[in-house]
Amino acid sequence: MKPTRDQWLWMYETMVTSRLFEEAIAAAYFEGKTPAFNMANGPIPGEMHLSNGQEPCAVGVCAHLTADDFVTATHRPHHIAIAKGVDLDAMAAEIFGKSTGLSGGRGGHMHIFDARVNFGCSGIIAEGMGPVTGAALAFKLRKQPRVAVSFIGEGAANQGAFHEALNLAALWKVPAVFVIEDNGWGISVAKAQSTAIANNDLRAAAYGIPGHRVADNDPLAIFEVAGEAVARARSGGGPSLIEIETSRLEGHFIGDAQNYRPEGELPALKARDPIPALRDRLLREKVMDQATETALRDRAGAKVAAAIDAARAAAYPQPQEAFEKVFA
Amino acid sequence: MTAATQTKPPGDASASANRSKRNLTIAKAMAEAIGQEMRRDSSVLVMGEDIGRLGGVFGNTRGLIEEFGPERIRDTPISETAFIGAAVGMAAVGMKPIVELMFVDFYGVCMDAIYNLAAKNCYFSGGQVPLPMVIMTSCGGGYSDAGQHSQCLYGTFAHLPGLKVVVPSNAYDAKGLMLAAIRDPNPVIYMFHKALQGMGWLGTVKGAITDVPEDDYVLPIGRAALVRPGRDVTLVGFGNTLHHALDAAADLAGEGIEAEVIDLRSIVPLDRETILASVKRTGRLVVVDDDYQSFGVSAEIIATASEGAFAALKAAPRRVAFPDIPIPFSPALERPLMPDANKVAAAARQVCKGN
Amino acid sequence: MVSVTIPADMWAEDMEGVISAWLFEDGDKVREGDLIAEVMVEKTSYDLTAPAAGILRILVAPDVPFRRGAEVARIE
């Protein structure tokens, strides 16, 4: 199943929005942190894990999802949140720690939650897979046509929760999809140094579920494989595992010097940046013309700028608000 | 606010007379201790995430893989249950593994290997199979890393029998405690606070950078240090909070209140003797703990004072701790709630007024 | 008197660095080869060692930016 023109345009615009957002966040992140990089300083303190290069994974999968579908993501969540329809203004405000943020500043960048679109994320590797298994089970028990999707990195495939969740999801045949964004690196450790087999889609066989590997960060291939997996889940066919070869164009966190990356790897990846690649493809195949591309890009830019501006202008929460929402 | 008094390492006078001073960060002191012991003892090795080529996210294994190679400085997959469980097995057959749990907050995924295996092996085996292993782990917040990357969790580990728990407040202690931990035939949880570590990408408390002798020395696990004598009130701190206590003591001295400051150095075994001796002298106690307030180390120290020095107490003990809430991300929420020297000094003034 | 300068090749690009920590104080005695400071460039840390023995005189405070080649201390 190929994307419709609308789906292509949505995917492209969402990828652009995501990238512009990451660039704006990065610029704000560096404020107050040069030349002495103290992570605690500036309007966005703490850690920051950017998704530049991984946008195709988010759009190729989320193109098949609705607001009712449940998604968990990781410490690198922005592109997935955007593709899932998380409120961009409230997300930006959350990242800036403001009272207008999704959680009033309690969560921050690694703990983005938007219940309207059933999105949440956690910073502990592989721990989002259990909740997806459970949400999927709930959908099945209630006979709802909803699916649950877990986004993880390839490093998570070596964590206990990965194996337990896949077995349980398979055993109970729940409407789930597990998506591995394989960017080849677990901080400084390359996949080949951490994983006993070449690719994690092979691990699906251990749990009796379909496994697919998508090469080359290709949005079309991701769209097709994800479409099948989501359709299978929705129609009662049970869970699937997808591993997508993607690229992490920035460091693990902002400030990561990446001295562990082989020489030439980053420039080669940047030369194959998925956004200009998709733009060129869509222009070439006349899915969009330059005027459309410009309009989409301008719209994305305006949306991002508005979100960042609003976030900066918003008020910080009061200290006593820290004591609220511990319990319902 | 006056600057912290740099914690001076108690030194052997004759040795220190001839050597020149050399300051290290806690990160470097840990790496030096591990390297020195690895040279001495071929059964010691290090495992953990990013501890090889990267030298550890917190710099505590820098330079080691270049000297000892990837077999003994072993990067692991993100598989804490497996590699900490593996450390249990290695220790059971006579090796001395040092494993890193990158952030103490990650303990959830591997706690069984720690508290059901490591902590109980010696006991279950009637002493036949002790486990000489070290689990080193980063703790602490205050730099906006949010609820899953900022916790201290001293109480969580201290509560479970069978584990020793050490928390260095400075580089001198860090090296001595690490050497002691590696040589201890028991599992030792070595908790290093990020605000003290000496990573340039995070501010470092100045008092944590201290003179560290190059030679071999151990600090006994289970013994606190009286780092500042005083007659009016006992301030108990450890790790990061030791520096809050020292800063508070400096402020209080200006008001004529002489605070006695104790650096616990170890949480388990807890040096109750030193705490009680001090409380019996001063009659007043303030504990500062940057872990969650309830059900933890601060409560244990106050209970100890209540049980063992009740008659000496002139006022109800007080504690300064982080509140019982998940650690919020926004600096507007997190930072005002953190223990600091001002809060410690305020608590000390209160106990000195007799409540 | 020996100058303590940041080596021209200490880091790759022409970015500014700072001293994140002096491991000795002004006036301390240092030996040749002693680790005297940590230099931070963005998030990477580099070791600065003493080129000679003597008394350290610190010229640049922590967090003050400099480029490669800058003189940050002297040893008398």
mmCIF file of C-alpha atoms in Angstrom, chain A residues 37-40 45-47 94-98 104-111 122-125 127 155-156 158-159 185-189 193-194 253 259-260 316-319 321-323 326, chain B residues 49-51 53-54 57 75-81 102-103 105-106 109-110 142-149 200-204 323-337:
data_model
loop_
_atom_site.group_PDB
_atom_site.id
_atom_site.type_symbol
_atom_site.label_atom_id
_atom_site.label_comp_id
_atom_site.label_asym_id
_atom_site.label_seq_id
_atom_site.Cartn_x
_atom_site.Cartn_y
_atom_site.Cartn_z
ATOM 1 C CA PHE A 37 29.137 24.023 28.861
ATOM 2 C CA ASN A 38 27.297 23.667 32.146
ATOM 3 C CA MET A 39 24.241 21.560 31.544
ATOM 4 C CA ALA A 40 22.322 23.214 34.370
ATOM 5 C CA PRO A 45 18.693 22.957 31.180
ATOM 6 C CA GLY A 46 19.374 19.266 31.617
ATOM 7 C CA GLU A 47 19.985 16.739 28.876
ATOM 8 C CA GLU A 94 7.175 21.602 28.707
ATOM 9 C CA ILE A 95 10.695 21.435 27.334
ATOM 10 C CA PHE A 96 11.270 24.996 28.570
ATOM 11 C CA GLY A 97 9.901 23.964 31.976
ATOM 12 C CA LYS A 98 6.989 26.383 31.894
ATOM 13 C CA GLY A 104 3.291 22.029 33.962
ATOM 14 C CA GLY A 105 7.059 21.594 33.815
ATOM 15 C CA ARG A 106 7.150 18.425 35.893
ATOM 16 C CA GLY A 107 8.321 16.081 33.116
ATOM 17 C CA GLY A 108 10.557 17.931 30.683
ATOM 18 C CA HIS A 109 11.983 16.684 27.435
ATOM 19 C CA MET A 110 12.219 12.990 28.302
ATOM 20 C CA HIS A 111 8.772 12.788 29.873
ATOM 21 C CA SER A 122 10.097 7.417 29.478
ATOM 22 C CA GLY A 123 13.837 7.636 29.857
ATOM 23 C CA ILE A 124 14.447 4.068 30.999
ATOM 24 C CA ILE A 125 15.486 1.880 28.094
ATOM 25 C CA GLU A 127 10.427 0.227 29.675
ATOM 26 C CA GLY A 155 20.112 -0.882 22.299
ATOM 27 C CA ALA A 156 16.798 -1.692 23.961
ATOM 28 C CA ASN A 158 19.302 -6.254 24.676
ATOM 29 C CA GLN A 159 17.283 -5.266 27.756
ATOM 30 C CA TRP A 185 24.770 3.557 18.464
ATOM 31 C CA GLY A 186 24.012 3.101 22.144
ATOM 32 C CA ILE A 187 25.753 6.267 23.287
ATOM 33 C CA SER A 188 29.332 5.304 22.405
ATOM 34 C CA VAL A 189 28.861 1.599 21.801
ATOM 35 C CA GLN A 193 29.678 -4.439 19.968
ATOM 36 C CA SER A 194 26.497 -4.905 21.964
ATOM 37 C CA PHE A 253 22.887 14.120 23.732
ATOM 38 C CA ASN A 259 34.853 10.988 19.233
ATOM 39 C CA TYR A 260 33.854 7.340 19.150
ATOM 40 C CA TYR A 316 7.441 29.371 35.133
ATOM 41 C CA PRO A 317 5.410 27.355 37.600
ATOM 42 C CA GLN A 318 5.475 28.281 41.278
ATOM 43 C CA PRO A 319 7.502 25.991 43.561
ATOM 44 C CA GLU A 321 3.036 23.377 42.249
ATOM 45 C CA ALA A 322 5.728 20.728 42.523
ATOM 46 C CA PHE A 323 3.614 19.134 45.251
ATOM 47 C CA VAL A 326 1.821 13.370 42.776
ATOM 48 C CA GLU B 49 27.868 0.826 29.669
ATOM 49 C CA ASP B 50 30.249 3.205 27.909
ATOM 50 C CA ILE B 51 33.036 2.606 30.441
ATOM 51 C CA ARG B 53 36.479 3.887 24.963
ATOM 52 C CA LEU B 54 34.348 6.690 26.345
ATOM 53 C CA VAL B 57 29.833 9.014 31.003
ATOM 54 C CA ASP B 75 31.675 -2.294 27.556
ATOM 55 C CA THR B 76 28.348 -4.053 27.960
ATOM 56 C CA PRO B 77 25.034 -3.949 26.142
ATOM 57 C CA ILE B 78 22.131 -2.244 27.896
ATOM 58 C CA SER B 79 21.502 -5.391 29.919
ATOM 59 C CA GLU B 80 21.850 -4.521 33.591
ATOM 60 C CA THR B 81 20.173 -7.635 34.925
ATOM 61 C CA MET B 102 25.187 4.292 34.952
ATOM 62 C CA PHE B 103 22.472 6.146 36.852
ATOM 63 C CA ASP B 105 17.735 5.505 38.867
ATOM 64 C CA PHE B 106 18.151 2.531 36.520
ATOM 65 C CA VAL B 109 15.762 -3.104 35.843
ATOM 66 C CA CYS B 110 18.375 -5.069 37.785
ATOM 67 C CA GLY B 142 19.823 19.753 40.615
ATOM 68 C CA TYR B 143 20.717 20.188 36.962
ATOM 69 C CA SER B 144 17.309 19.458 35.464
ATOM 70 C CA ASP B 145 17.702 15.850 34.440
ATOM 71 C CA ALA B 146 14.177 15.146 35.718
ATOM 72 C CA GLY B 147 12.622 12.329 37.710
ATOM 73 C CA GLN B 148 14.383 9.308 36.220
ATOM 74 C CA HIS B 149 17.933 10.711 36.163
ATOM 75 C CA GLY B 200 33.195 20.001 33.247
ATOM 76 C CA TRP B 201 29.731 19.802 31.692
ATOM 77 C CA LEU B 202 28.165 20.003 35.116
ATOM 78 C CA GLY B 203 29.207 22.446 37.805
ATOM 79 C CA THR B 204 31.395 20.845 40.472
ATOM 80 C CA PRO B 323 10.422 16.325 49.608
ATOM 81 C CA ASP B 324 8.486 13.145 48.934
ATOM 82 C CA ILE B 325 7.644 13.897 45.322
ATOM 83 C CA PRO B 326 9.042 12.703 41.989
ATOM 84 C CA ILE B 327 11.829 15.069 41.092
ATOM 85 C CA PRO B 328 10.339 17.687 38.770
ATOM 86 C CA PHE B 329 12.103 18.818 35.606
ATOM 87 C CA SER B 330 11.581 22.563 35.599
ATOM 88 C CA PRO B 331 14.334 24.423 37.453
ATOM 89 C CA ALA B 332 11.558 26.629 38.866
ATOM 90 C CA LEU B 333 10.187 23.530 40.605
ATOM 91 C CA GLU B 334 13.272 21.472 41.401
ATOM 92 C CA ARG B 335 15.834 23.964 42.602
ATOM 93 C CA PRO B 336 13.860 25.684 45.363
ATOM 94 C CA LEU B 337 13.139 22.301 46.894
#
